[in-house]
Structure formats: C-alpha cells, structure tokens
CSV table of C-alpha atoms in Angstrom, one decimal:
chain,number,residue,atom,x,y,z
A,1,MET,CA,273.0,75.4,68.8
A,2,LYS,CA,275.5,76.0,66.0
A,3,GLN,CA,278.8,77.6,66.8
A,4,GLY,CA,281.2,79.2,64.4
A,5,VAL,CA,283.3,82.2,63.3
A,6,ILE,CA,282.5,84.6,60.4
A,7,ALA,CA,285.5,86.2,58.9
A,8,CYS,CA,285.3,89.7,57.4
A,9,ALA,CA,287.4,91.0,54.5
A,10,PRO,CA,289.8,93.9,55.5
A,11,MET,CA,288.7,95.8,52.4
A,12,GLU,CA,288.2,99.5,53.1
A,13,GLN,CA,285.4,100.4,50.8
A,14,VAL,CA,283.5,99.8,47.6
A,15,VAL,CA,282.8,102.7,45.3
A,16,TYR,CA,279.8,102.0,43.0
A,17,GLY,CA,278.2,103.9,40.2
A,18,THR,CA,281.1,106.4,39.8
A,19,PRO,CA,283.0,106.5,36.5
A,20,ALA,CA,286.2,104.4,36.9
A,21,ALA,CA,288.7,107.1,36.0
A,22,GLU,CA,287.1,109.5,38.5
A,23,ALA,CA,286.9,106.9,41.3
A,24,VAL,CA,290.5,105.6,40.8
A,25,ALA,CA,292.0,109.1,40.8
A,26,ALA,CA,290.1,110.0,44.0
A,27,GLU,CA,291.0,106.8,45.8
A,28,ALA,CA,294.7,107.0,44.8
A,29,ALA,CA,294.7,110.5,46.3
A,30,ARG,CA,292.9,109.4,49.4
A,31,ILE,CA,295.3,106.5,50.0
A,32,GLY,CA,298.2,108.9,49.4
A,33,ALA,CA,299.8,106.9,46.6
A,34,ASN,CA,302.4,108.7,44.5
A,35,ARG,CA,303.7,105.9,42.4
A,36,VAL,CA,300.8,104.0,40.8
A,37,PHE,CA,301.2,101.0,38.5
A,38,LEU,CA,298.3,100.1,36.2
A,39,LEU,CA,297.6,96.5,35.1
A,40,HIS,CA,294.8,96.5,32.6
A,41,SER,CA,292.9,94.7,29.9
A,42,GLY,CA,294.7,95.1,26.5
A,43,THR,CA,291.3,95.0,24.7
A,44,LEU,CA,290.0,97.9,26.7
A,45,ASP,CA,293.2,99.9,25.9
A,46,ARG,CA,293.1,99.1,22.2
A,47,GLU,CA,289.4,99.5,21.5
A,48,THR,CA,288.1,102.1,24.0
A,49,ASP,CA,289.3,105.2,25.7
A,50,GLU,CA,288.7,103.8,29.2
A,51,ILE,CA,292.3,103.1,30.0
A,52,ALA,CA,293.5,106.4,28.5
A,53,ARG,CA,291.0,108.2,30.8
A,54,ILE,CA,292.3,106.3,33.9
A,55,ARG,CA,295.9,107.2,32.9
A,56,ALA,CA,294.9,110.8,32.5
A,57,GLY,CA,293.1,110.9,35.8
A,58,LEU,CA,296.2,109.5,37.6
A,59,GLY,CA,298.5,112.0,35.9
A,60,ASN,CA,302.0,112.2,37.2
A,61,ARG,CA,301.2,109.6,39.9
A,62,LEU,CA,301.4,106.9,37.2
A,63,VAL,CA,304.8,105.2,36.9
A,64,GLY,CA,303.9,102.4,34.5
A,65,SER,CA,301.3,100.2,33.0
A,66,SER,CA,301.0,96.7,31.4
A,67,ALA,CA,298.4,94.5,29.7
A,68,ASP,CA,300.6,91.4,30.1
A,69,MET,CA,298.5,89.0,32.2
A,70,PRO,CA,297.1,86.0,30.3
A,71,PRO,CA,294.1,84.0,31.4
A,72,HIS,CA,294.5,82.0,34.6
A,73,SER,CA,297.4,84.2,35.8
A,74,PRO,CA,300.4,81.9,35.0
A,75,ARG,CA,303.2,81.9,37.5
A,76,ALA,CA,305.9,83.2,35.2
A,77,ARG,CA,303.8,86.3,34.3
A,78,VAL,CA,302.9,86.9,38.0
A,79,ILE,CA,306.6,86.8,39.0
A,80,ALA,CA,307.5,89.1,36.1
A,81,LEU,CA,304.9,91.6,37.3
A,82,GLY,CA,306.2,91.3,40.8
A,83,GLN,CA,309.7,92.2,39.7
A,84,THR,CA,308.3,95.2,37.7
A,85,LEU,CA,306.4,96.4,40.8
A,86,ARG,CA,309.6,96.3,42.9
A,87,GLU,CA,311.8,98.0,40.2
A,88,SER,CA,309.2,100.8,39.6
A,89,GLY,CA,308.9,101.5,43.3
A,90,ALA,CA,305.1,101.3,43.0
A,91,ASP,CA,303.1,102.1,46.1
A,92,LEU,CA,299.8,101.2,44.6
A,93,LEU,CA,298.6,98.7,42.0
A,94,VAL,CA,295.4,99.5,40.0
A,95,THR,CA,293.9,96.5,38.2
A,96,VAL,CA,291.3,97.0,35.5
A,97,GLY,CA,289.9,93.9,33.8
A,98,GLY,CA,288.6,90.5,34.4
A,99,GLY,CA,289.3,87.9,37.1
A,100,SER,CA,292.8,86.8,35.8
A,101,ILE,CA,293.9,90.5,35.9
A,102,THR,CA,292.6,90.9,39.4
A,103,ASP,CA,294.1,87.6,40.6
A,104,GLY,CA,297.4,88.2,38.8
A,105,GLY,CA,297.7,91.5,40.5
A,106,LYS,CA,297.0,90.0,43.9
A,107,VAL,CA,299.6,87.3,43.6
A,108,ALA,CA,302.1,89.7,41.9
A,109,ARG,CA,301.9,91.9,45.0
A,110,LEU,CA,302.8,88.9,47.1
A,111,ALA,CA,305.6,88.0,44.7
A,112,ALA,CA,307.0,91.5,45.1
A,113,LYS,CA,306.9,91.1,48.9
A,114,MET,CA,308.6,87.7,48.8
A,115,GLY,CA,311.2,88.7,46.2
A,116,TRP,CA,310.4,85.7,44.0
A,117,THR,CA,312.4,85.4,40.8
A,118,ASP,CA,311.6,81.8,39.8
A,119,PRO,CA,308.2,80.1,39.6
A,120,ALA,CA,309.6,77.2,41.6
A,121,GLU,CA,309.9,79.5,44.6
A,122,MET,CA,306.1,79.7,44.7
A,123,GLU,CA,305.6,76.0,45.3
A,124,PRO,CA,305.9,75.9,49.1
A,125,HIS,CA,303.4,78.7,49.6
A,126,HIS,CA,300.2,77.6,47.9
A,127,MET,CA,297.2,76.1,49.6
A,128,TYR,CA,296.5,72.3,49.3
A,129,PRO,CA,294.2,69.6,50.7
A,130,SER,CA,295.5,67.5,53.5
A,131,GLU,CA,295.1,63.7,53.7
A,132,ASP,CA,292.5,64.1,56.5
A,133,GLY,CA,290.2,66.3,54.3
A,134,GLY,CA,291.3,69.6,55.7
A,135,ILE,CA,292.9,72.5,53.9
A,136,VAL,CA,296.6,73.5,54.6
A,137,VAL,CA,297.2,77.2,54.3
A,138,PRO,CA,300.9,77.9,54.4
A,139,PRO,CA,301.4,81.3,56.0
A,140,VAL,CA,302.4,84.1,53.7
A,141,PRO,CA,302.9,87.8,54.7
A,142,ASP,CA,300.5,90.5,53.6
A,143,PRO,CA,301.8,92.4,50.5
A,144,ASP,CA,303.2,95.9,51.1
A,145,ILE,CA,301.6,97.3,48.0
A,146,PRO,CA,297.8,98.0,48.2
A,147,GLN,CA,295.5,97.3,45.3
A,148,ILE,CA,292.5,99.1,43.8
A,149,ALA,CA,290.4,96.7,41.6
A,150,VAL,CA,288.1,97.8,38.8
A,151,PRO,CA,286.4,94.6,37.7
A,152,THR,CA,285.0,94.4,34.2
A,153,SER,CA,283.5,90.9,34.5
A,154,LEU,CA,281.5,89.1,37.3
A,155,SER,CA,284.1,86.6,38.5
A,156,GLY,CA,284.2,88.2,42.0
A,157,GLY,CA,287.8,87.7,42.9
A,158,GLU,CA,288.1,91.4,43.7
A,159,PHE,CA,286.2,90.7,46.9
A,160,TYR,CA,288.4,87.8,48.1
A,161,PRO,CA,291.9,87.8,49.7
A,162,LEU,CA,292.8,84.5,48.0
A,163,GLY,CA,294.8,84.9,44.8
A,164,GLY,CA,295.0,82.2,42.1
A,165,SER,CA,297.9,81.4,39.8
A,166,THR,CA,298.4,78.5,37.4
A,167,ASN,CA,301.5,76.2,37.6
A,168,GLU,CA,302.4,76.0,33.9
A,169,VAL,CA,304.2,72.6,34.4
A,170,THR,CA,301.3,70.8,36.1
A,171,GLY,CA,298.4,72.9,34.8
A,172,LEU,CA,297.1,73.2,38.4
A,173,LYS,CA,295.4,76.4,39.5
A,174,GLN,CA,296.8,77.1,43.0
A,175,GLY,CA,295.7,79.5,45.7
A,176,TYR,CA,297.7,81.8,47.9
A,177,LEU,CA,296.1,83.4,50.9
A,178,SER,CA,296.7,86.2,53.4
A,179,ARG,CA,294.0,88.5,54.8
A,180,GLY,CA,295.8,91.5,53.4
A,181,MET,CA,296.1,90.2,49.8
A,182,GLY,CA,292.6,91.3,48.8
A,183,PRO,CA,292.2,94.7,47.2
A,184,ARG,CA,291.9,97.7,49.5
A,185,VAL,CA,289.3,99.3,47.4
A,186,VAL,CA,286.9,98.0,44.7
A,187,VAL,CA,285.3,100.3,42.1
A,188,LEU,CA,282.1,99.0,40.6
A,189,ASP,CA,281.5,101.1,37.4
A,190,PRO,CA,278.6,99.6,35.4
A,191,ALA,CA,279.4,101.8,32.4
A,192,ILE,CA,282.9,100.4,31.9
A,193,THR,CA,281.5,96.9,31.7
A,194,ARG,CA,279.5,97.7,28.5
A,195,HIS,CA,282.7,96.9,26.6
A,196,THR,CA,282.9,93.4,28.1
A,197,PRO,CA,281.9,90.7,25.6
A,198,GLU,CA,278.4,89.4,26.2
A,199,TRP,CA,279.6,85.8,26.6
A,200,LEU,CA,282.1,86.8,29.2
A,201,TRP,CA,279.7,89.0,31.2
A,202,LEU,CA,277.0,86.3,31.3
A,203,SER,CA,279.3,83.4,31.9
A,204,THR,CA,281.1,85.0,34.8
A,205,GLY,CA,277.6,86.0,36.1
A,206,VAL,CA,276.8,82.3,36.1
A,207,ARG,CA,280.0,81.7,38.1
A,208,ALA,CA,278.8,84.2,40.7
A,209,LEU,CA,275.5,82.3,40.7
A,210,ASP,CA,277.5,79.2,41.4
A,211,HIS,CA,279.2,80.9,44.4
A,212,ALA,CA,275.7,81.5,45.8
A,213,MET,CA,274.4,78.0,44.9
A,214,GLU,CA,277.3,76.2,46.5
A,215,THR,CA,276.9,78.3,49.6
A,216,LEU,CA,273.2,77.4,49.9
A,217,GLY,CA,274.0,73.8,49.2
A,218,SER,CA,276.8,73.6,51.7
A,219,LEU,CA,276.4,71.7,54.9
A,220,LEU,CA,278.9,74.0,56.5
A,221,SER,CA,277.0,77.3,55.9
A,222,ASN,CA,275.0,79.4,58.4
A,223,ASP,CA,272.0,81.7,58.5
A,224,TYR,CA,274.0,84.8,57.8
A,225,CYS,CA,275.7,83.4,54.7
A,226,ASP,CA,272.5,81.7,53.5
A,227,GLY,CA,270.6,84.9,53.5
A,228,ILE,CA,273.2,86.9,51.6
A,229,ALA,CA,273.6,84.0,49.1
A,230,ALA,CA,269.8,83.9,48.5
A,231,CYS,CA,269.8,87.7,47.8
A,232,ALA,CA,272.7,87.3,45.5
A,233,LEU,CA,270.9,84.7,43.5
A,234,GLU,CA,267.8,86.9,43.2
A,235,LEU,CA,269.8,89.9,42.0
A,236,LEU,CA,271.7,87.9,39.4
A,237,ALA,CA,268.5,86.1,38.3
A,238,GLU,CA,267.0,89.5,37.6
A,239,GLY,CA,270.0,91.3,36.3
A,240,LEU,CA,271.6,88.9,33.9
A,241,PRO,CA,268.6,88.4,31.6
A,242,ARG,CA,268.0,92.2,31.7
A,243,VAL,CA,271.6,92.9,30.5
A,244,LYS,CA,271.2,90.2,27.8
A,245,ALA,CA,268.0,91.9,26.6
A,246,ASP,CA,269.5,95.4,26.8
A,247,PRO,CA,273.3,95.8,27.1
A,248,GLU,CA,272.8,99.5,27.9
A,249,ASP,CA,270.7,98.8,31.1
A,250,LEU,CA,273.2,100.2,33.6
A,251,GLU,CA,270.9,99.6,36.6
A,252,ALA,CA,270.7,95.9,35.7
A,253,ARG,CA,274.5,95.8,35.3
A,254,LEU,CA,274.9,97.3,38.8
A,255,LYS,CA,272.5,94.7,40.2
A,256,CYS,CA,274.7,92.0,38.8
A,257,GLN,CA,277.8,93.6,40.3
A,258,ILE,CA,276.1,93.9,43.7
A,259,GLY,CA,275.0,90.3,43.4
A,260,VAL,CA,278.5,89.2,42.7
A,261,TRP,CA,279.7,91.1,45.8
A,262,GLN,CA,277.0,89.3,47.9
A,263,SER,CA,277.9,86.0,46.4
A,264,MET,CA,281.5,86.4,47.6
A,265,ILE,CA,280.7,87.4,51.2
A,266,PRO,CA,280.0,83.7,52.3
A,267,ILE,CA,283.3,82.5,50.8
A,268,VAL,CA,285.3,85.3,52.5
A,269,ALA,CA,283.3,84.5,55.7
A,270,GLY,CA,284.6,80.9,55.6
A,271,VAL,CA,282.0,78.9,53.8
A,272,PRO,CA,283.9,76.4,51.6
A,273,MET,CA,282.8,75.7,48.1
A,274,GLY,CA,282.3,72.2,46.6
A,275,ALA,CA,282.8,70.1,43.6
A,276,SER,CA,281.6,72.6,41.0
A,277,HIS,CA,284.3,75.0,41.9
A,278,ALA,CA,286.9,72.3,42.4
A,279,ILE,CA,286.3,70.7,39.0
A,280,GLY,CA,286.0,74.2,37.5
A,281,HIS,CA,289.5,75.2,38.7
A,282,MET,CA,291.0,72.2,36.9
A,283,LEU,CA,288.9,72.7,33.7
A,284,GLY,CA,290.6,76.1,33.6
A,285,GLY,CA,294.1,75.1,34.5
A,286,VAL,CA,294.2,71.7,32.7
A,287,ALA,CA,291.9,72.2,29.7
A,288,GLY,CA,291.9,76.0,29.3
A,289,VAL,CA,288.2,76.5,29.8
A,290,ALA,CA,287.1,80.0,30.6
A,291,HIS,CA,286.3,80.6,34.2
A,292,GLY,CA,282.6,81.4,33.7
A,293,HIS,CA,282.0,78.5,31.3
A,294,THR,CA,283.2,76.0,33.9
A,295,SER,CA,280.2,76.9,36.1
A,296,CYS,CA,277.8,77.0,33.1
A,297,VAL,CA,278.7,73.4,32.5
A,298,MET,CA,279.3,72.0,35.9
A,299,ALA,CA,276.9,73.7,38.3
A,300,PRO,CA,273.7,71.7,37.4
A,301,ALA,CA,275.7,68.5,37.2
A,302,VAL,CA,277.1,69.0,40.7
A,303,LEU,CA,273.6,70.0,42.0
A,304,ARG,CA,272.3,66.7,40.7
A,305,PHE,CA,275.2,64.7,42.2
A,306,ASN,CA,274.7,66.4,45.6
A,307,ALA,CA,270.9,66.2,45.8
A,308,PRO,CA,270.8,62.8,47.7
A,309,VAL,CA,272.4,64.5,50.7
A,310,ASN,CA,271.3,68.2,50.5
A,311,ALA,CA,267.9,68.2,48.7
A,312,ASP,CA,266.4,70.2,51.6
A,313,ARG,CA,269.0,73.0,51.2
A,314,GLN,CA,268.7,72.9,47.4
A,315,ALA,CA,265.0,73.8,47.7
A,316,ARG,CA,266.0,77.4,48.6
A,317,ILE,CA,268.2,77.5,45.4
A,318,ALA,CA,265.2,76.5,43.4
A,319,ARG,CA,262.9,79.1,45.0
A,320,SER,CA,265.5,81.9,44.4
A,321,LEU,CA,265.7,80.9,40.7
A,322,GLY,CA,261.9,81.0,40.4
A,323,ALA,CA,261.6,77.3,39.9
A,324,ALA,CA,258.2,76.0,38.7
A,325,ALA,CA,256.3,73.6,40.8
A,326,GLY,CA,258.2,70.3,41.0
A,327,GLU,CA,261.3,71.7,39.3
A,328,THR,CA,264.5,70.7,41.0
A,329,ALA,CA,267.4,73.2,41.7
A,330,ALA,CA,269.5,71.4,39.1
A,331,ASP,CA,266.7,71.7,36.5
A,332,ALA,CA,266.1,75.4,37.4
A,333,ALA,CA,269.8,76.2,37.1
A,334,ASP,CA,270.0,74.3,33.8
A,335,ARG,CA,267.0,76.2,32.4
A,336,PHE,CA,268.3,79.6,33.6
A,337,ILE,CA,271.9,79.0,32.2
A,338,ALA,CA,270.5,77.8,28.9
A,339,SER,CA,268.2,80.9,28.7
A,340,LEU,CA,271.3,83.1,28.7
A,341,GLY,CA,272.7,81.2,25.7
A,342,MET,CA,275.6,79.7,27.6
A,343,PRO,CA,277.2,76.3,26.9
A,344,ARG,CA,275.7,73.4,28.8
A,345,SER,CA,278.1,70.5,28.1
A,346,LEU,CA,281.8,69.8,28.4
A,347,SER,CA,281.9,69.0,24.7
A,348,ALA,CA,280.5,72.5,24.0
A,349,VAL,CA,283.6,74.0,25.6
A,350,GLY,CA,286.1,71.7,23.9
A,351,VAL,CA,286.6,69.0,26.6
A,352,THR,CA,286.3,65.4,25.5
A,353,ALA,CA,286.3,62.1,27.4
A,354,ALA,CA,290.0,61.8,26.6
A,355,ASP,CA,290.6,64.6,29.1
A,356,PHE,CA,288.5,63.2,31.9
A,357,ASP,CA,291.1,61.1,33.7
A,358,ARG,CA,293.6,64.0,33.9
A,359,ILE,CA,291.0,66.5,35.1
A,360,ALA,CA,289.7,64.0,37.7
A,361,GLU,CA,293.1,63.3,39.1
A,362,ALA,CA,293.9,67.0,39.2
A,363,THR,CA,290.6,67.8,40.9
A,364,MET,CA,291.5,65.6,43.9
A,365,HIS,CA,294.3,68.2,44.6
A,366,ASP,CA,291.9,71.1,44.8
A,367,ILE,CA,291.2,72.5,48.3
A,368,TRP,CA,287.4,72.4,47.8
A,369,ILE,CA,286.8,68.9,46.6
A,370,ARG,CA,287.0,67.6,50.2
A,371,THR,CA,284.3,70.1,51.3
A,372,ASN,CA,281.6,69.1,48.8
A,373,PRO,CA,278.4,68.2,50.6
A,374,ARG,CA,278.4,64.6,49.2
A,375,THR,CA,281.7,62.8,49.7
A,376,VAL,CA,283.9,62.6,46.6
A,377,ASP,CA,286.1,59.7,47.5
A,378,GLY,CA,288.4,59.6,44.5
A,379,PRO,CA,289.0,60.4,40.8
A,380,ALA,CA,286.4,57.8,39.8
A,381,ALA,CA,283.7,59.9,41.5
A,382,VAL,CA,284.9,63.0,39.7
A,383,ARG,CA,284.9,61.2,36.4
A,384,GLY,CA,281.3,60.2,37.0
A,385,ILE,CA,280.3,63.9,37.4
A,386,LEU,CA,282.3,64.8,34.3
A,387,GLU,CA,280.5,62.1,32.3
A,388,SER,CA,277.1,63.4,33.5
A,389,ALA,CA,278.1,66.8,32.0
A,390,ALA,CA,279.6,65.4,28.8
C-alpha cells in the first residue's frame, strides 16, 4: 500500500466569472487592506481600460502602481519592487497579468520581508538540487504583504507558493518557496483574458497541459493527483481549440482557467515535475524562450524520452487527449499542439545547436531534472533530448 502526504495550498479562495475590477475591490475590502499596490501588464494599461477600471474600483485604497516587471522576473526588478512595497507601506499587492508578473509579485513580497537591496542577497535562499538527487529548500519566512492575483494567461503560477526569479548573471531561473508566498486570493475573469494575444493564451495553455502530463507520467504521483490531472487535460483539450476557433467564447476560456487550476493542484500537493519543465526553465532563463513555447517544443520530446519507463502511465495521457487507436501520448500531444498553431521545434523558437551545451549544463542545476521518470544522468542526456526537438 502506498503512503504519502498531500500538501494543500493556504490560498483562501478563488473568485471566478466576476469582472476583475469588481472582484479585486470586493476582496481588498474583505481583507481589510487600506494601502494597495498594483503591479500590472503595461499592454493592458495602454491598450484597454481594464487597469483603469481596477484603479477606479480600488479608489483611495490605491497607493501606487507599476508595469515594470519584464519576462522571467529578473532579480534586480524584483528587488526594486520589494523596496517600493516597503517604502509605500503597502498592505496588499494586486498583480494583473501573465506568469512573470505573478511570480515577480510573489518574490518581491519576499524581498520586502527580507529587506534585500542587492541581487546577491538572494543567492543563499533559492532552491537547488542536492548531489543525492533531492531538492534543497532553504527556509524563508512567509511575506507580510498578501497578494491578490488576476492572471491573464494560463501559466498557473497564481496557484503555487513557489516564486521564480532569473539570475541575470547566470541566466538561471531560480525558485523561492514558503507556504505563505502564494496569492491569498485568485480572480479568474475570462473576459479580461480576451486581450491576451492568441499565441500567449494558447502556448501557456500548453504549459498547463504539460503540468498535467508530467503529473500523469510521474512515478511519484498518486490516485488523487492523477484524477485531477486527467480532468485538467480534458478541460484544456476541449477549451483551447474552442478559444482558438472563437476568441469570444467565455465559457471555453473559463474551462481553460479551471483546467489550469486543476493542473497545478498536483504540483502544490507535492508531485514533482520532470525534464520538460526542467529544460523549459533553462530555455527561458538562458535562451529567452517564452514560458508557454518551452512546453510546446519540449513536452512531446520528453514524453518520447520517458516512454521506455512509463509507457503504462502515458496511456492515460493519450486517452485524455483523445488519441486514435495505436497513437502514443507523444504523438497525440504533438498533434494537439500543432493543431493550435504552436511551434514544434527548438529552431522555431530561435534556439540553435550552438545553444545546446549551455542549456544542458544549466538544466542539471534545475530542481526537477532529478525527478524525471527516466534517469537523466548528465548534460549529455539533456543534449540528446534537445537534439530530438531541434
């Protein structure tokens, strides 16, 4: 009989289907926040009235706002935001945007708590793989400032207490974890996501698909997490093509958002991801590839790499994706991703063979390369996977 522990996120609630401006104002009042700082997408602010409506809803509770958080949440920007939060006396951070804004907000709240003023001060506190294949999680305190997250993409970080920030010197994306670092409230507003570029919506949806596929492929999962991951796959497999066909289909958008939430529950519960996520982190940090595109390119390649050791578990992935008779999980994933018009090779996202050694070396420092179902025993194995996706 299996034994284990399933961890649950300390998130208070998820508000879904309510306009973001209305939900954020109501939640700020419920929490009792009087000094709210807003970190948001610059594009949403410039090209829509969504951010203006959120500002208006917060009224005199709002003490400041910023759109200054680049992709992959670089350390220097995270520290600058942490200093701003301290100086403004913020008692609530609201983030509105994609995964980098959500993650940047999470780590900035930690930076505010720790009093960091220099990126080098972050170095002792990030997670890293140990020599014996485990994961070292240096203890960090829970941030004092709570967060409300309004995601506009499908990256899923709003449901996870781990925050990622990129070391600009090494290019490594590094994780910081405390149970209280995740957002206190998540607002799922399908309508606000209509402004998200199609490529970003669909590609981050594939990343959520990858969360679920790496759960179902993991040798360290359990029945609880497998069931939730399979449902996530089914919701995303239905919702993503519907949104591509009709961007105004709000029901399909909400299916995608709920699918993302479900895809994250196993990760929060303690199921580790594998090589697709590990390589993906470094494609982002080292080569600047967008989060979603990393899974579009790597997920089928990693499924093929892992099939010799987990083909029985991959059969459920194939079924959830509506695979034809005899079609493997990798083939079904490849077909589905291609049907969304997403890139299917490293060359399509600007990564060449000249980058492979650096990416392979960096991947061996990722926390999830050691928990891949099939052993990845060094950079040469990673390079082999990269070559198969070239």
